[in-house]
């Protein structure tokens, strides 16, 4: 959706470059949130993250990608709230909708199990106060969507390279 207050709202086509750009921003913001949050996380925060990951696994078992997305959001919301940076939170809220199709695709595949394992490792690193490991894991979690973006581009025939330039095809 694209909207201009008091002017228009319309459905916009999703462009591969926009998705990749949004993914880079969301990935960086989550890493920043984790970096700031690790020293502030409480036992209750960690319990909420564990409960959310348990719900994530149940959603995967039920083959319910919508519930998996909701549980994933709940898990990642904990460090976002704990870091206390509203500009960061707003940036994530703004760009995450562009990634929903990628998340649903990932959470509908066998690759989703790797996300659950990374979530466990992230929670363990946060609990241990290991900020650098937690930040690296956050990057790996969100970086996992890069493969989904590439697969979607290929399926759509856009063939865009990582830098957004069109890929060369045979004979071009």
Coordinates of C-alpha atoms in Angstrom, one line a residue, residues 6-108:
X6 CA -5.7 13.2 3.0
X7 CA -4.9 12.5 -0.7
X8 CA -4.8 8.8 -1.7
X9 CA -4.1 5.2 -0.8
X10 CA -3.4 2.6 -3.5
X11 CA -2.0 -0.8 -3.9
X12 CA 1.6 -0.5 -5.2
X13 CA 3.4 -3.2 -7.1
X14 CA 6.2 -4.8 -5.0
X15 CA 9.5 -4.2 -6.7
X16 CA 12.4 -6.5 -6.0
X17 CA 14.8 -3.7 -5.3
X18 CA 12.4 -2.2 -2.8
X19 CA 12.2 -5.5 -1.0
X20 CA 15.9 -5.9 -0.9
X21 CA 16.3 -2.4 0.4
X22 CA 13.7 -2.9 3.1
X23 CA 15.3 -6.2 4.1
X24 CA 18.7 -4.4 4.5
X25 CA 17.1 -1.7 6.7
X26 CA 15.0 -4.1 8.8
X27 CA 18.0 -6.4 9.3
X28 CA 20.2 -3.5 10.4
X29 CA 17.5 -2.1 12.8
X30 CA 17.0 -5.5 14.4
X31 CA 20.7 -5.8 14.9
X32 CA 20.8 -2.3 16.5
X33 CA 17.8 -3.2 18.7
X34 CA 19.5 -6.4 19.9
X35 CA 22.8 -4.6 20.6
X36 CA 21.0 -2.0 22.8
X37 CA 18.6 -4.5 24.4
X38 CA 20.9 -7.3 25.5
X39 CA 22.1 -5.5 28.7
X40 CA 18.6 -4.4 29.5
X41 CA 16.7 -7.7 29.0
X42 CA 15.0 -9.1 32.1
X43 CA 14.1 -12.6 33.0
X44 CA 10.5 -11.8 32.0
X45 CA 11.7 -10.5 28.6
X46 CA 13.6 -13.7 28.0
X47 CA 10.6 -15.8 29.1
X48 CA 8.4 -13.8 26.6
X49 CA 11.0 -14.6 23.8
X50 CA 11.0 -18.3 24.8
X51 CA 7.2 -18.4 24.8
X52 CA 7.1 -16.7 21.4
X53 CA 9.5 -19.2 19.9
X54 CA 7.5 -22.1 21.4
X55 CA 4.4 -20.6 19.7
X56 CA 6.5 -20.2 16.5
X57 CA 7.4 -23.9 16.5
X58 CA 3.7 -24.9 17.2
X59 CA 2.7 -22.8 14.2
X60 CA 5.3 -24.5 12.0
X61 CA 4.0 -27.9 13.2
X62 CA 0.5 -26.8 12.4
X63 CA 1.7 -25.5 9.0
X64 CA 0.2 -22.1 9.8
X65 CA 2.5 -19.5 8.3
X66 CA 0.2 -16.6 9.5
X67 CA 0.6 -17.8 13.1
X68 CA 4.3 -18.3 12.6
X69 CA 4.6 -14.7 11.4
X70 CA 2.7 -13.5 14.5
X71 CA 4.9 -15.5 16.9
X72 CA 8.0 -14.3 15.1
X73 CA 6.8 -10.7 15.5
X74 CA 6.2 -11.3 19.2
X75 CA 9.7 -12.7 19.7
X76 CA 11.5 -9.9 17.8
X77 CA 9.3 -7.3 19.5
X78 CA 10.9 -8.0 22.9
X79 CA 14.4 -6.5 22.1
X80 CA 12.7 -3.7 20.1
X81 CA 10.7 -2.6 23.1
X82 CA 13.7 -3.2 25.5
X83 CA 16.0 -1.0 23.5
X84 CA 13.7 1.9 24.0
X85 CA 14.4 3.5 20.6
X86 CA 11.1 4.7 19.1
X87 CA 12.7 5.9 15.8
X88 CA 14.1 2.3 15.4
X89 CA 10.8 0.8 16.2
X90 CA 9.0 3.1 13.8
X91 CA 11.5 2.3 11.0
X92 CA 10.9 -1.5 11.5
X93 CA 7.1 -0.9 11.5
X94 CA 7.4 1.0 8.3
X95 CA 9.5 -1.5 6.3
X96 CA 8.5 -4.9 7.7
X97 CA 5.2 -5.1 5.7
X98 CA 7.3 -5.2 2.5
X99 CA 8.8 -8.5 3.9
X100 CA 5.6 -10.3 4.8
X101 CA 5.4 -12.3 1.6
X102 CA 9.0 -13.5 2.1
X103 CA 8.3 -14.4 5.7
X104 CA 5.2 -16.4 4.8
X105 CA 7.1 -18.1 2.0
X106 CA 10.0 -19.0 4.4
X107 CA 7.6 -20.1 7.2
X108 CA 5.8 -22.4 4.7

